[in-house]
Amino acid sequence: MNERLAAAGHWLRRRAENILCAMLFAMFVVFVLQIIFRYLLNLSIGWTHEISVSLWIWIVLFGSAFVIRESEEIRFDLIWGSASDKGRRIMQIICSIALVVLFGISLPGIYDYVSFMKVEKTAYLKIRFDYLYSIYVVFTVAMIVRYIWLGIQAIRGKAPEAYDPTKASSGV
């Protein structure tokens, strides 16, 4: 059963990476279109800027929620790397509790604000802001789930990975 769950999780992660790549490619294409229209055709178009900004918001929050691993997150490596397994477990538990509480407290307000934004639309494409910023609600829920899971893992005795400067990573 665990192998099937791991395989399904790996497959879902790869699809999330595919979606992220597609969004990044779309943002690049729109950016190039913006340059062509502005500097070669001498036509100013605003929808390209609107799409670029919208995609950037989605890329950052979607990527943080579903693609970036915990070991790739920013942390105080000086403290984290020098801590023992038990010390990293304790730090992970404290961090998990703090983040679950903070995200949990903010979730109702986030949802209310994003829902309220349905009254506003973007200037050029007329996309409702609640659709545009709905990714923040998804991001918040994903962070709550992630840190509950990491906290449970740390309580069960699994220490988070120690920082290894010799190991290749995304560079995030």
PDB file of C-alpha atoms in Angstrom:
ATOM      1  CA  MET A   1       0.000   0.000   0.000  1.00  0.00           C
ATOM      2  CA  ASN A   2       2.806   2.438   0.877  1.00  0.00           C
ATOM      3  CA  GLU A   3       4.517   1.729  -2.435  1.00  0.00           C
ATOM      4  CA  ARG A   4       1.331   2.581  -4.325  1.00  0.00           C
ATOM      5  CA  LEU A   5       0.914   5.803  -2.374  1.00  0.00           C
ATOM      6  CA  ALA A   6       4.539   6.717  -3.017  1.00  0.00           C
ATOM      7  CA  ALA A   7       4.142   5.983  -6.735  1.00  0.00           C
ATOM      8  CA  ALA A   8       0.943   8.054  -6.888  1.00  0.00           C
ATOM      9  CA  GLY A   9       2.642  10.905  -5.018  1.00  0.00           C
ATOM     10  CA  HIS A  10       5.629  10.762  -7.372  1.00  0.00           C
ATOM     11  CA  TRP A  11       3.294  10.827 -10.387  1.00  0.00           C
ATOM     12  CA  LEU A  12       1.335  13.792  -8.978  1.00  0.00           C
ATOM     13  CA  ARG A  13       4.561  15.657  -8.235  1.00  0.00           C
ATOM     14  CA  ARG A  14       5.747  15.165 -11.820  1.00  0.00           C
ATOM     15  CA  ARG A  15       2.407  16.476 -13.139  1.00  0.00           C
ATOM     16  CA  ALA A  16       2.719  19.519 -10.853  1.00  0.00           C
ATOM     17  CA  GLU A  17       6.197  20.111 -12.303  1.00  0.00           C
ATOM     18  CA  ASN A  18       4.718  19.813 -15.814  1.00  0.00           C
ATOM     19  CA  ILE A  19       2.054  22.399 -14.973  1.00  0.00           C
ATOM     20  CA  LEU A  20       4.685  24.704 -13.495  1.00  0.00           C
ATOM     21  CA  CYS A  21       6.843  24.361 -16.620  1.00  0.00           C
ATOM     22  CA  ALA A  22       3.845  25.114 -18.845  1.00  0.00           C
ATOM     23  CA  MET A  23       3.076  28.257 -16.834  1.00  0.00           C
ATOM     24  CA  LEU A  24       6.711  29.380 -17.026  1.00  0.00           C
ATOM     25  CA  PHE A  25       6.777  28.747 -20.789  1.00  0.00           C
ATOM     26  CA  ALA A  26       3.530  30.689 -21.245  1.00  0.00           C
ATOM     27  CA  MET A  27       4.933  33.573 -19.219  1.00  0.00           C
ATOM     28  CA  PHE A  28       8.075  33.586 -21.381  1.00  0.00           C
ATOM     29  CA  VAL A  29       6.040  33.573 -24.622  1.00  0.00           C
ATOM     30  CA  VAL A  30       3.845  36.431 -23.412  1.00  0.00           C
ATOM     31  CA  PHE A  31       6.923  38.362 -22.311  1.00  0.00           C
ATOM     32  CA  VAL A  32       8.515  37.969 -25.754  1.00  0.00           C
ATOM     33  CA  LEU A  33       5.214  39.063 -27.369  1.00  0.00           C
ATOM     34  CA  GLN A  34       5.237  42.129 -25.177  1.00  0.00           C
ATOM     35  CA  ILE A  35       8.741  43.026 -26.348  1.00  0.00           C
ATOM     36  CA  ILE A  36       7.846  42.451 -30.005  1.00  0.00           C
ATOM     37  CA  PHE A  37       4.695  44.563 -29.822  1.00  0.00           C
ATOM     38  CA  ARG A  38       6.283  47.376 -27.840  1.00  0.00           C
ATOM     39  CA  TYR A  39       9.686  47.730 -29.484  1.00  0.00           C
ATOM     40  CA  LEU A  40       9.316  46.279 -32.978  1.00  0.00           C
ATOM     41  CA  LEU A  41       5.716  47.163 -33.831  1.00  0.00           C
ATOM     42  CA  ASN A  42       5.552  50.265 -31.628  1.00  0.00           C
ATOM     43  CA  LEU A  43       2.202  49.128 -30.200  1.00  0.00           C
ATOM     44  CA  SER A  44       1.598  49.197 -26.482  1.00  0.00           C
ATOM     45  CA  ILE A  45      -0.515  46.297 -25.250  1.00  0.00           C
ATOM     46  CA  GLY A  46      -1.430  45.854 -21.606  1.00  0.00           C
ATOM     47  CA  TRP A  47      -2.825  42.333 -21.600  1.00  0.00           C
ATOM     48  CA  THR A  48       0.657  40.832 -21.886  1.00  0.00           C
ATOM     49  CA  HIS A  49       1.766  42.540 -18.692  1.00  0.00           C
ATOM     50  CA  GLU A  50      -1.421  41.403 -16.970  1.00  0.00           C
ATOM     51  CA  ILE A  51      -0.853  37.776 -17.994  1.00  0.00           C
ATOM     52  CA  SER A  52       2.824  37.916 -16.969  1.00  0.00           C
ATOM     53  CA  VAL A  53       2.015  39.215 -13.493  1.00  0.00           C
ATOM     54  CA  SER A  54      -0.842  36.728 -13.048  1.00  0.00           C
ATOM     55  CA  LEU A  55       1.309  33.811 -14.133  1.00  0.00           C
ATOM     56  CA  TRP A  56       4.125  34.933 -11.841  1.00  0.00           C
ATOM     57  CA  ILE A  57       1.766  34.889  -8.849  1.00  0.00           C
ATOM     58  CA  TRP A  58       0.554  31.412  -9.791  1.00  0.00           C
ATOM     59  CA  ILE A  59       4.080  30.111 -10.489  1.00  0.00           C
ATOM     60  CA  VAL A  60       5.397  31.216  -7.090  1.00  0.00           C
ATOM     61  CA  LEU A  61       2.460  29.990  -5.011  1.00  0.00           C
ATOM     62  CA  PHE A  62       1.722  26.810  -6.993  1.00  0.00           C
ATOM     63  CA  GLY A  63       5.423  25.931  -7.032  1.00  0.00           C
ATOM     64  CA  SER A  64       5.777  26.529  -3.297  1.00  0.00           C
ATOM     65  CA  ALA A  65       2.691  24.457  -2.557  1.00  0.00           C
ATOM     66  CA  PHE A  66       3.279  21.464  -4.817  1.00  0.00           C
ATOM     67  CA  VAL A  67       6.788  21.370  -6.305  1.00  0.00           C
ATOM     68  CA  ILE A  68       9.411  22.743  -3.898  1.00  0.00           C
ATOM     69  CA  ARG A  69      10.548  20.161  -1.357  1.00  0.00           C
ATOM     70  CA  GLU A  70      10.953  21.013   2.293  1.00  0.00           C
ATOM     71  CA  SER A  71      14.719  20.546   2.008  1.00  0.00           C
ATOM     72  CA  GLU A  72      14.783  23.242  -0.704  1.00  0.00           C
ATOM     73  CA  GLU A  73      13.045  25.846   1.443  1.00  0.00           C
ATOM     74  CA  ILE A  74      15.035  28.730   2.861  1.00  0.00           C
ATOM     75  CA  ARG A  75      16.264  28.145   6.393  1.00  0.00           C
ATOM     76  CA  PHE A  76      19.071  29.141   8.707  1.00  0.00           C
ATOM     77  CA  ASP A  77      21.554  26.541   7.482  1.00  0.00           C
ATOM     78  CA  LEU A  78      24.159  27.570  10.027  1.00  0.00           C
ATOM     79  CA  ILE A  79      21.891  26.531  12.898  1.00  0.00           C
ATOM     80  CA  TRP A  80      20.107  23.689  11.059  1.00  0.00           C
ATOM     81  CA  GLY A  81      23.318  22.105   9.785  1.00  0.00           C
ATOM     82  CA  SER A  82      25.047  22.132  13.152  1.00  0.00           C
ATOM     83  CA  ALA A  83      22.072  20.613  14.998  1.00  0.00           C
ATOM     84  CA  SER A  84      21.855  16.933  15.850  1.00  0.00           C
ATOM     85  CA  ASP A  85      19.016  14.732  14.588  1.00  0.00           C
ATOM     86  CA  LYS A  86      17.152  15.323  17.840  1.00  0.00           C
ATOM     87  CA  GLY A  87      17.722  19.077  17.591  1.00  0.00           C
ATOM     88  CA  ARG A  88      16.416  19.161  14.001  1.00  0.00           C
ATOM     89  CA  ARG A  89      13.380  17.135  15.084  1.00  0.00           C
ATOM     90  CA  ILE A  90      12.636  19.611  17.873  1.00  0.00           C
ATOM     91  CA  MET A  91      13.093  22.572  15.515  1.00  0.00           C
ATOM     92  CA  GLN A  92      10.807  20.874  12.975  1.00  0.00           C
ATOM     93  CA  ILE A  93       8.104  20.269  15.589  1.00  0.00           C
ATOM     94  CA  ILE A  94       8.243  23.883  16.803  1.00  0.00           C
ATOM     95  CA  CYS A  95       8.250  25.220  13.240  1.00  0.00           C
ATOM     96  CA  SER A  96       5.375  22.928  12.219  1.00  0.00           C
ATOM     97  CA  ILE A  97       3.221  23.930  15.175  1.00  0.00           C
ATOM     98  CA  ALA A  98       3.897  27.628  14.616  1.00  0.00           C
ATOM     99  CA  LEU A  99       3.170  27.507  10.894  1.00  0.00           C
ATOM    100  CA  VAL A 100       0.030  25.346  11.214  1.00  0.00           C
ATOM    101  CA  VAL A 101      -1.320  27.711  13.885  1.00  0.00           C
ATOM    102  CA  LEU A 102      -0.456  30.873  11.934  1.00  0.00           C
ATOM    103  CA  PHE A 103      -1.757  29.600   8.596  1.00  0.00           C
ATOM    104  CA  GLY A 104      -4.810  28.146  10.346  1.00  0.00           C
ATOM    105  CA  ILE A 105      -5.619  31.433  12.051  1.00  0.00           C
ATOM    106  CA  SER A 106      -5.198  33.351   8.802  1.00  0.00           C
ATOM    107  CA  LEU A 107      -7.147  30.910   6.584  1.00  0.00           C
ATOM    108  CA  PRO A 108     -10.661  32.237   7.312  1.00  0.00           C
ATOM    109  CA  GLY A 109      -9.533  35.811   6.667  1.00  0.00           C
ATOM    110  CA  ILE A 110      -7.718  34.787   3.500  1.00  0.00           C
ATOM    111  CA  TYR A 111     -10.774  32.960   2.222  1.00  0.00           C
ATOM    112  CA  ASP A 112     -13.065  35.902   3.066  1.00  0.00           C
ATOM    113  CA  TYR A 113     -10.787  38.398   1.334  1.00  0.00           C
ATOM    114  CA  VAL A 114     -10.312  36.269  -1.782  1.00  0.00           C
ATOM    115  CA  SER A 115     -14.086  35.688  -1.932  1.00  0.00           C
ATOM    116  CA  PHE A 116     -14.696  39.424  -1.531  1.00  0.00           C
ATOM    117  CA  MET A 117     -12.414  40.130  -4.484  1.00  0.00           C
ATOM    118  CA  LYS A 118     -15.053  38.766  -6.890  1.00  0.00           C
ATOM    119  CA  VAL A 119     -16.295  42.347  -7.213  1.00  0.00           C
ATOM    120  CA  GLU A 120     -13.045  43.416  -8.921  1.00  0.00           C
ATOM    121  CA  LYS A 121     -11.711  42.423 -12.352  1.00  0.00           C
ATOM    122  CA  THR A 122      -8.391  42.898 -14.086  1.00  0.00           C
ATOM    123  CA  ALA A 123      -8.158  45.918 -16.377  1.00  0.00           C
ATOM    124  CA  TYR A 124      -7.590  44.257 -19.759  1.00  0.00           C
ATOM    125  CA  LEU A 125      -8.736  40.655 -19.635  1.00  0.00           C
ATOM    126  CA  LYS A 126     -11.538  41.184 -17.099  1.00  0.00           C
ATOM    127  CA  ILE A 127     -10.477  38.172 -15.009  1.00  0.00           C
ATOM    128  CA  ARG A 128     -12.171  38.228 -11.629  1.00  0.00           C
ATOM    129  CA  PHE A 129      -9.674  38.758  -8.821  1.00  0.00           C
ATOM    130  CA  ASP A 130     -11.156  35.932  -6.757  1.00  0.00           C
ATOM    131  CA  TYR A 131     -10.195  33.509  -9.548  1.00  0.00           C
ATOM    132  CA  LEU A 132      -6.777  35.092  -9.893  1.00  0.00           C
ATOM    133  CA  TYR A 133      -5.975  34.962  -6.174  1.00  0.00           C
ATOM    134  CA  SER A 134      -7.664  31.640  -5.426  1.00  0.00           C
ATOM    135  CA  ILE A 135      -4.211  30.049  -5.633  1.00  0.00           C
ATOM    136  CA  TYR A 136      -3.390  31.713  -2.305  1.00  0.00           C
ATOM    137  CA  VAL A 137      -6.142  29.740  -0.577  1.00  0.00           C
ATOM    138  CA  VAL A 138      -4.817  26.548  -2.191  1.00  0.00           C
ATOM    139  CA  PHE A 139      -1.274  27.476  -1.116  1.00  0.00           C
ATOM    140  CA  THR A 140      -2.386  28.079   2.485  1.00  0.00           C
ATOM    141  CA  VAL A 141      -4.215  24.747   2.720  1.00  0.00           C
ATOM    142  CA  ALA A 142      -1.249  22.938   1.132  1.00  0.00           C
ATOM    143  CA  MET A 143       1.129  24.508   3.677  1.00  0.00           C
ATOM    144  CA  ILE A 144      -1.111  23.471   6.572  1.00  0.00           C
ATOM    145  CA  VAL A 145      -1.232  19.882   5.289  1.00  0.00           C
ATOM    146  CA  ARG A 146       2.523  19.826   4.602  1.00  0.00           C
ATOM    147  CA  TYR A 147       3.480  21.050   8.057  1.00  0.00           C
ATOM    148  CA  ILE A 148       1.024  18.778   9.827  1.00  0.00           C
ATOM    149  CA  TRP A 149       2.669  15.880   7.978  1.00  0.00           C
ATOM    150  CA  LEU A 150       6.204  17.090   8.745  1.00  0.00           C
ATOM    151  CA  GLY A 151       5.319  17.650  12.398  1.00  0.00           C
ATOM    152  CA  ILE A 152       3.865  14.143  12.703  1.00  0.00           C
ATOM    153  CA  GLN A 153       6.968  12.684  11.051  1.00  0.00           C
ATOM    154  CA  ALA A 154       9.209  14.538  13.512  1.00  0.00           C
ATOM    155  CA  ILE A 155       7.112  13.448  16.504  1.00  0.00           C
ATOM    156  CA  ARG A 156       7.338   9.843  15.306  1.00  0.00           C
ATOM    157  CA  GLY A 157      11.118  10.097  15.399  1.00  0.00           C
ATOM    158  CA  LYS A 158      12.056  10.798  11.785  1.00  0.00           C
ATOM    159  CA  ALA A 159      14.593  13.592  11.757  1.00  0.00           C
ATOM    160  CA  PRO A 160      14.499  16.057   8.865  1.00  0.00           C
ATOM    161  CA  GLU A 161      17.390  15.867   6.429  1.00  0.00           C
ATOM    162  CA  ALA A 162      20.601  17.487   7.543  1.00  0.00           C
ATOM    163  CA  TYR A 163      21.874  20.189   5.231  1.00  0.00           C
ATOM    164  CA  ASP A 164      24.530  18.811   2.900  1.00  0.00           C
ATOM    165  CA  PRO A 165      26.392  21.543   0.977  1.00  0.00           C
ATOM    166  CA  THR A 166      27.946  18.933  -1.320  1.00  0.00           C
ATOM    167  CA  LYS A 167      24.588  17.645  -2.534  1.00  0.00           C
ATOM    168  CA  ALA A 168      23.179  19.184  -5.697  1.00  0.00           C
ATOM    169  CA  SER A 169      19.793  20.815  -5.409  1.00  0.00           C
ATOM    170  CA  SER A 170      17.676  23.361  -7.221  1.00  0.00           C
ATOM    171  CA  GLY A 171      19.663  26.206  -5.723  1.00  0.00           C
ATOM    172  CA  VAL A 172      16.548  27.725  -4.179  1.00  0.00           C
TER     173      VAL A 172
END
